[in-house]
Amino acid sequence: MAHQIVATGRSRTGIPTGRLAVWWIIGSEIVIFGGLIATYLLNRFNHGPSWSAEAAHTNTFIGAANTFWLLTSSLFVVFAHAASERQDAKKTRMWIWLTIMLGGFFMGFKSYEYVTEILHGYTIFTSNFWSFYYLATGLHGFHVLCGMVIMAIIAENDIKNERNWHRVENIGLYWHFVDIVWIFLFPLMYIAK
Amino acid sequence: MSGHKHPSYLKIYFTLLILFIVSVLGPEMAHVLGLEGVPRALLVLSTAFGIAIWKAYLVCAYFMHLKVEKIYAPYILLACLSLLFVFFFGTATDAMFANGHNWVKKYSEDEALAEVIARDEHHEDDHGHSESHDDSHNEERSH
């Protein structure tokens, strides 16, 4: 017997179950990433000169390029959402794969940056700043990677078979949140030196 | 959220790009103009972080459709944000001090800064300025 989905909407909130779940995930992520960013600010206020000297080593060009990739991917994922509302499978898949491609650019640039920093001797053990840098950007990169995998599954498993169109919006919400986290990490790590 | 009219996504995107450029140029301007102290802090904070908040608002309001989402979604996000502030201020009150009841923070900012400077000097002695892939890093360091 085929699996029956019974709870597709929450009558109290008026929000579909899947989307409501994503909002809760984003809420929990706010505490995780918000905690990291708050800790960074605390350390920056307490240990300004040494953290500032360490931050001077990050590569602003790569940080800016990665901001551009993520901002553009956010645009592509809303185009995917708009196409899914029209139930246009071809366009939806195209925009999803373009979003994944930009996520790939982000990960490629990030990997190059990590390799360069490590080769120059800046590892996770170098100082508190670098520990924070690798933890925050690594955790963010992991979220980007997860988003790319989930989008690929949605494109090839759901949209290709013209079902579960709502999942495009759900992964889009998650992707925008990942973009917002980077919007805050970028000035912290690459701009305020 | 189907059924509502979509905003002009391209318009939002280009606004985000312009804000992004300003957020990069602002702190650079502070450096070029040689600003120090409060003027520098004000320029960097307003262009880098003020604009980050503005960009986050645009993404939330228009790309995530929070402007037209049911009110419960912003409530969820605000509740979690409030929880974050509770956690933060619960621990920041201790972390901001150098000592407390039966504890002393064994950290010296002067020593930490001296360690960074010594490491950078040692690093430059080892690598010199001849390596092409070092250029961007050396330039950053000089800032």
Tab-separated table of C-alpha atoms in Angstrom:
chain	number	residue	atom	x	y	z
A	1	MET	CA	0.000	0.000	0.000
A	2	ALA	CA	1.340	3.403	-0.935
A	3	HIS	CA	2.331	5.755	1.854
A	4	GLN	CA	-0.419	8.275	2.525
A	5	ILE	CA	0.499	11.795	3.601
A	6	VAL	CA	-2.243	12.929	5.975
A	7	ALA	CA	-0.942	16.086	7.621
A	8	THR	CA	-0.280	18.408	4.723
A	9	GLY	CA	-1.406	21.558	6.528
A	10	ARG	CA	-1.520	22.968	10.045
A	11	SER	CA	-4.970	24.403	10.592
A	12	ARG	CA	-3.950	26.548	13.555
A	13	THR	CA	-1.212	28.421	11.736
A	14	GLY	CA	-2.506	28.120	8.182
A	15	ILE	CA	0.993	27.153	7.053
A	16	PRO	CA	1.642	23.876	5.185
A	17	THR	CA	3.384	21.294	7.392
A	18	GLY	CA	6.599	21.141	5.385
A	19	ARG	CA	7.020	24.906	5.285
A	20	LEU	CA	6.242	25.225	8.994
A	21	ALA	CA	8.931	22.614	9.706
A	22	VAL	CA	11.431	24.611	7.652
A	23	TRP	CA	10.594	27.759	9.620
A	24	TRP	CA	11.340	25.839	12.829
A	25	ILE	CA	14.612	24.557	11.377
A	26	ILE	CA	15.557	28.123	10.467
A	27	GLY	CA	14.574	29.241	13.982
A	28	SER	CA	16.940	26.664	15.508
A	29	GLU	CA	19.679	27.668	13.067
A	30	ILE	CA	19.294	31.292	14.173
A	31	VAL	CA	20.337	30.210	17.675
A	32	ILE	CA	23.304	28.202	16.342
A	33	PHE	CA	24.730	30.740	13.900
A	34	GLY	CA	23.561	33.709	15.983
A	35	GLY	CA	25.473	32.238	18.931
A	36	LEU	CA	28.600	31.907	16.805
A	37	ILE	CA	28.322	35.468	15.502
A	38	ALA	CA	27.611	36.848	18.989
A	39	THR	CA	30.664	34.981	20.334
A	40	TYR	CA	32.794	36.433	17.547
A	41	LEU	CA	31.597	39.961	18.347
A	42	LEU	CA	32.286	39.399	22.033
A	43	ASN	CA	35.835	38.283	21.303
A	44	ARG	CA	36.353	41.087	18.816
A	45	PHE	CA	35.318	43.682	21.416
A	46	ASN	CA	37.475	42.057	24.110
A	47	HIS	CA	40.538	41.261	21.999
A	48	GLY	CA	40.307	43.868	19.242
A	49	PRO	CA	43.957	44.364	18.205
A	50	SER	CA	45.016	40.695	18.018
A	51	TRP	CA	41.808	39.542	16.290
A	52	SER	CA	42.012	42.477	13.915
A	53	ALA	CA	45.605	41.538	13.048
A	54	GLU	CA	44.515	37.953	12.372
A	55	ALA	CA	41.502	39.026	10.286
A	56	ALA	CA	43.877	40.993	8.032
A	57	HIS	CA	45.015	37.661	6.556
A	58	THR	CA	41.648	36.625	5.129
A	59	ASN	CA	41.206	37.049	1.387
A	60	THR	CA	38.601	39.774	0.738
A	61	PHE	CA	38.364	38.998	-2.982
A	62	ILE	CA	37.339	35.394	-2.374
A	63	GLY	CA	34.915	36.452	0.364
A	64	ALA	CA	33.349	39.013	-1.998
A	65	ALA	CA	33.152	36.516	-4.868
A	66	ASN	CA	31.436	34.014	-2.592
A	67	THR	CA	28.954	36.699	-1.517
A	68	PHE	CA	28.176	37.316	-5.179
A	69	TRP	CA	27.639	33.589	-5.864
A	70	LEU	CA	25.265	33.230	-2.940
A	71	LEU	CA	23.282	36.408	-3.666
A	72	THR	CA	22.847	35.313	-7.289
A	73	SER	CA	21.913	31.777	-6.238
A	74	SER	CA	19.215	33.284	-3.999
A	75	LEU	CA	17.772	34.977	-7.085
A	76	PHE	CA	17.876	31.692	-9.033
A	77	VAL	CA	16.099	29.775	-6.291
A	78	VAL	CA	13.214	32.294	-6.214
A	79	PHE	CA	12.993	31.884	-10.001
A	80	ALA	CA	12.789	28.116	-9.380
A	81	HIS	CA	10.012	28.719	-6.845
A	82	ALA	CA	8.109	30.939	-9.292
A	83	ALA	CA	8.451	28.261	-11.993
A	84	SER	CA	7.259	25.557	-9.576
A	85	GLU	CA	4.137	27.595	-8.837
A	86	ARG	CA	3.395	27.459	-12.582
A	87	GLN	CA	4.227	23.709	-12.420
A	88	ASP	CA	6.808	24.211	-15.157
A	89	ALA	CA	9.083	21.236	-14.500
A	90	LYS	CA	11.676	22.113	-17.146
A	91	LYS	CA	12.234	25.680	-15.907
A	92	THR	CA	12.084	24.637	-12.259
A	93	ARG	CA	14.796	22.017	-12.749
A	94	MET	CA	16.894	24.432	-14.783
A	95	TRP	CA	16.858	27.114	-12.050
A	96	ILE	CA	17.493	24.531	-9.327
A	97	TRP	CA	20.531	23.170	-11.175
A	98	LEU	CA	21.820	26.696	-11.793
A	99	THR	CA	21.497	27.330	-8.045
A	100	ILE	CA	23.422	24.121	-7.354
A	101	MET	CA	26.083	25.247	-9.828
A	102	LEU	CA	26.567	28.548	-7.945
A	103	GLY	CA	26.673	26.601	-4.681
A	104	GLY	CA	29.453	24.581	-6.330
A	105	PHE	CA	31.314	27.779	-7.224
A	106	PHE	CA	31.005	28.858	-3.588
A	107	MET	CA	32.396	25.548	-2.337
A	108	GLY	CA	35.195	25.628	-4.932
A	109	PHE	CA	36.305	29.125	-3.924
A	110	LYS	CA	36.010	28.184	-0.249
A	111	SER	CA	38.124	25.071	-0.755
A	112	TYR	CA	40.796	27.086	-2.588
A	113	GLU	CA	40.764	29.615	0.242
A	114	TYR	CA	41.111	26.892	2.900
A	115	VAL	CA	44.002	25.248	1.061
A	116	THR	CA	45.783	28.605	0.625
A	117	GLU	CA	45.319	29.561	4.284
A	118	ILE	CA	46.474	26.169	5.541
A	119	LEU	CA	49.531	26.211	3.257
A	120	HIS	CA	50.395	29.618	4.726
A	121	GLY	CA	50.252	28.115	8.217
A	122	TYR	CA	46.842	29.358	9.325
A	123	THR	CA	45.137	26.242	10.621
A	124	ILE	CA	42.317	25.689	13.097
A	125	PHE	CA	44.969	25.397	15.845
A	126	THR	CA	46.824	28.652	15.038
A	127	SER	CA	44.808	30.949	17.315
A	128	ASN	CA	41.326	31.612	18.668
A	129	PHE	CA	40.509	33.702	15.610
A	130	TRP	CA	41.399	30.904	13.206
A	131	SER	CA	39.524	28.348	15.309
A	132	PHE	CA	36.465	30.545	15.032
A	133	TYR	CA	37.060	31.200	11.341
A	134	TYR	CA	37.208	27.507	10.421
A	135	LEU	CA	34.316	26.580	12.712
A	136	ALA	CA	31.937	29.281	11.438
A	137	THR	CA	32.812	29.080	7.747
A	138	GLY	CA	33.089	25.270	7.896
A	139	LEU	CA	29.662	24.918	9.487
A	140	HIS	CA	28.250	27.339	6.929
A	141	GLY	CA	29.932	25.436	4.082
A	142	PHE	CA	28.423	22.195	5.398
A	143	HIS	CA	24.985	23.829	5.220
A	144	VAL	CA	25.669	24.920	1.626
A	145	LEU	CA	26.668	21.351	0.743
A	146	CYS	CA	23.524	19.919	2.402
A	147	GLY	CA	21.366	22.423	0.508
A	148	MET	CA	22.979	21.418	-2.796
A	149	VAL	CA	22.363	17.704	-2.154
A	150	ILE	CA	18.739	18.267	-1.104
A	151	MET	CA	18.113	20.470	-4.164
A	152	ALA	CA	19.554	17.799	-6.469
A	153	ILE	CA	17.242	15.189	-4.902
A	154	ILE	CA	14.221	17.490	-5.268
A	155	ALA	CA	15.084	18.257	-8.902
A	156	GLU	CA	15.642	14.653	-9.953
A	157	ASN	CA	13.242	12.789	-7.670
A	158	ASP	CA	10.285	15.160	-7.350
A	159	ILE	CA	10.221	17.804	-10.065
A	160	LYS	CA	11.333	15.439	-12.819
A	161	ASN	CA	8.313	13.283	-11.914
A	162	GLU	CA	6.124	16.399	-11.558
A	163	ARG	CA	5.206	15.906	-7.901
A	164	ASN	CA	5.836	17.575	-4.519
A	165	TRP	CA	6.162	21.021	-6.064
A	166	HIS	CA	5.992	22.631	-2.608
A	167	ARG	CA	9.434	21.254	-1.774
A	168	VAL	CA	11.035	23.815	-4.075
A	169	GLU	CA	9.758	26.612	-1.864
A	170	ASN	CA	10.849	24.755	1.281
A	171	ILE	CA	14.439	24.246	0.138
A	172	GLY	CA	14.394	27.820	-1.162
A	173	LEU	CA	13.652	29.130	2.347
A	174	TYR	CA	16.559	27.105	3.721
A	175	TRP	CA	18.865	28.350	0.948
A	176	HIS	CA	17.950	31.992	1.610
A	177	PHE	CA	18.768	31.490	5.275
A	178	VAL	CA	22.195	30.094	4.340
A	179	ASP	CA	22.651	33.230	2.209
A	180	ILE	CA	21.681	35.474	5.156
A	181	VAL	CA	24.225	33.757	7.412
A	182	TRP	CA	26.926	34.533	4.840
A	183	ILE	CA	25.703	38.136	4.598
A	184	PHE	CA	26.740	38.476	8.266
A	185	LEU	CA	29.865	36.292	8.162
A	186	PHE	CA	31.304	38.238	5.210
A	187	PRO	CA	31.707	41.634	6.943
A	188	LEU	CA	32.821	39.958	10.172
A	189	MET	CA	35.584	37.851	8.608
A	190	TYR	CA	36.600	39.734	5.484
A	191	ILE	CA	35.639	43.403	5.775
A	192	ALA	CA	36.119	44.613	9.355
A	193	LYS	CA	39.901	44.322	9.593
B	1	MET	CA	2.081	31.305	-0.575
B	2	SER	CA	0.897	30.802	-4.101
B	3	GLY	CA	-1.692	33.298	-5.182
B	4	HIS	CA	0.115	36.409	-3.923
B	5	LYS	CA	1.755	38.750	-6.383
B	6	HIS	CA	5.522	38.305	-6.598
B	7	PRO	CA	7.697	41.397	-6.119
B	8	SER	CA	10.210	42.253	-8.822
B	9	TYR	CA	12.932	39.780	-7.887
B	10	LEU	CA	15.431	41.348	-10.280
B	11	LYS	CA	14.904	44.748	-8.676
B	12	ILE	CA	15.548	43.263	-5.216
B	13	TYR	CA	18.600	41.436	-6.560
B	14	PHE	CA	20.170	44.554	-8.056
B	15	THR	CA	19.452	46.479	-4.845
B	16	LEU	CA	21.267	43.702	-2.957
B	17	LEU	CA	24.217	43.926	-5.360
B	18	ILE	CA	24.488	47.710	-4.932
B	19	LEU	CA	24.355	47.325	-1.141
B	20	PHE	CA	27.011	44.618	-1.370
B	21	ILE	CA	29.332	46.941	-3.322
B	22	VAL	CA	28.788	49.760	-0.799
B	23	SER	CA	29.508	47.366	2.079
B	24	VAL	CA	32.894	46.516	0.511
B	25	LEU	CA	33.786	50.077	-0.526
B	26	GLY	CA	32.833	51.731	2.808
B	27	PRO	CA	35.570	50.143	4.943
B	28	GLU	CA	38.041	50.521	2.035
B	29	MET	CA	37.232	54.245	1.968
B	30	ALA	CA	37.921	54.434	5.710
B	31	HIS	CA	41.355	52.962	4.994
B	32	VAL	CA	42.061	55.202	1.974
B	33	LEU	CA	40.969	58.343	3.841
B	34	GLY	CA	43.135	57.304	6.790
B	35	LEU	CA	40.276	57.549	9.258
B	36	GLU	CA	40.970	56.377	12.804
B	37	GLY	CA	39.040	56.007	16.041
B	38	VAL	CA	35.357	56.898	16.196
B	39	PRO	CA	34.924	58.155	12.572
B	40	ARG	CA	36.478	54.930	11.251
B	41	ALA	CA	34.348	52.763	13.544
B	42	LEU	CA	31.202	54.634	12.519
B	43	LEU	CA	31.939	54.290	8.802
B	44	VAL	CA	32.856	50.589	9.047
B	45	LEU	CA	29.915	49.740	11.312
B	46	SER	CA	27.374	51.589	9.188
B	47	THR	CA	28.604	50.357	5.784
B	48	ALA	CA	29.626	46.786	6.678
B	49	PHE	CA	27.174	45.807	9.415
B	50	GLY	CA	24.340	48.305	8.916
B	51	ILE	CA	24.105	47.262	5.287
B	52	ALA	CA	24.327	43.570	6.257
B	53	ILE	CA	21.165	44.059	8.340
B	54	TRP	CA	19.480	45.856	5.447
B	55	LYS	CA	20.437	43.078	3.014
B	56	ALA	CA	19.177	40.415	5.421
B	57	TYR	CA	15.883	42.304	5.709
B	58	LEU	CA	15.465	42.414	1.913
B	59	VAL	CA	16.163	38.681	1.577
B	60	CYS	CA	13.760	37.841	4.428
B	61	ALA	CA	10.979	40.170	3.319
B	62	TYR	CA	11.011	39.546	-0.437
B	63	PHE	CA	12.925	36.362	-1.289
B	64	MET	CA	11.591	34.426	1.739
B	65	HIS	CA	8.207	36.160	1.400
B	66	LEU	CA	8.025	36.938	5.117
B	67	LYS	CA	6.045	40.059	4.226
B	68	VAL	CA	3.153	37.921	3.021
B	69	GLU	CA	3.717	34.810	5.175
B	70	LYS	CA	1.315	33.963	7.999
B	71	ILE	CA	2.223	35.843	11.173
B	72	TYR	CA	3.309	32.615	12.947
B	73	ALA	CA	6.511	32.368	10.895
B	74	PRO	CA	7.935	35.741	12.031
B	75	TYR	CA	6.840	34.844	15.571
B	76	ILE	CA	8.870	31.617	15.413
B	77	LEU	CA	11.941	33.479	14.166
B	78	LEU	CA	11.600	36.295	16.706
B	79	ALA	CA	11.110	33.781	19.552
B	80	CYS	CA	14.361	32.027	18.581
B	81	LEU	CA	16.158	35.360	18.209
B	82	SER	CA	14.977	36.314	21.718
B	83	LEU	CA	16.283	32.991	23.033
B	84	LEU	CA	19.638	33.783	21.451
B	85	PHE	CA	19.796	37.117	23.303
B	86	VAL	CA	18.950	35.372	26.591
B	87	PHE	CA	21.780	32.858	26.052
B	88	PHE	CA	24.167	35.592	24.956
B	89	PHE	CA	23.584	38.023	27.798
B	90	GLY	CA	23.500	35.134	30.273
B	91	THR	CA	27.105	34.296	29.430
B	92	ALA	CA	28.447	37.639	28.160
B	93	THR	CA	28.221	39.173	31.623
B	94	ASP	CA	30.962	36.764	32.772
B	95	ALA	CA	32.928	36.585	29.554
B	96	MET	CA	33.361	40.361	29.354
B	97	PHE	CA	35.291	40.430	32.649
B	98	ALA	CA	38.872	39.373	33.303
B	99	ASN	CA	38.112	37.823	36.692
B	100	GLY	CA	35.288	36.790	38.999
B	101	HIS	CA	34.542	34.562	41.986
B	102	ASN	CA	37.420	32.057	42.204
B	103	TRP	CA	38.519	32.546	38.595
B	104	VAL	CA	40.969	34.700	36.691
B	105	LYS	CA	41.230	34.786	32.913
B	106	LYS	CA	44.809	33.880	31.953
B	107	TYR	CA	44.861	35.948	28.799
B	108	SER	CA	46.906	38.957	27.888
B	109	GLU	CA	45.890	40.960	24.836
B	110	ASP	CA	49.410	42.421	24.598
B	111	GLU	CA	50.945	38.938	24.565
B	112	ALA	CA	48.405	37.708	22.001
B	113	LEU	CA	49.118	40.656	19.697
B	114	ALA	CA	52.885	40.226	20.112
B	115	GLU	CA	52.493	36.551	19.196
B	116	VAL	CA	50.598	37.428	15.999
B	117	ILE	CA	53.195	40.044	14.992
B	118	ALA	CA	56.083	37.656	15.723
B	119	ARG	CA	54.413	34.883	13.699
B	120	ASP	CA	53.853	37.246	10.759
B	121	GLU	CA	57.459	38.450	10.815
B	122	HIS	CA	58.728	34.873	11.034
B	123	HIS	CA	56.396	33.905	8.186
B	124	GLU	CA	57.645	36.745	5.975
B	125	ASP	CA	61.265	35.821	6.729
B	126	ASP	CA	60.529	32.259	5.630
B	127	HIS	CA	58.618	33.087	2.457
B	128	GLY	CA	59.829	36.541	1.492
B	129	HIS	CA	57.831	38.534	-1.055
B	130	SER	CA	58.849	36.580	-4.126
B	131	GLU	CA	55.978	34.081	-4.218
B	132	SER	CA	53.224	35.323	-6.498
B	133	HIS	CA	50.417	33.650	-4.538
B	134	ASP	CA	51.548	35.566	-1.467
B	135	ASP	CA	50.891	38.973	-2.962
B	136	SER	CA	47.284	39.327	-1.940
B	137	HIS	CA	48.092	38.136	1.572
B	138	ASN	CA	51.040	40.446	1.982
B	139	GLU	CA	48.942	43.315	0.764
B	140	GLU	CA	46.246	42.437	3.282
B	141	ARG	CA	48.790	42.242	6.070
B	142	SER	CA	50.044	45.720	5.336
B	143	HIS	CA	46.525	46.960	6.104
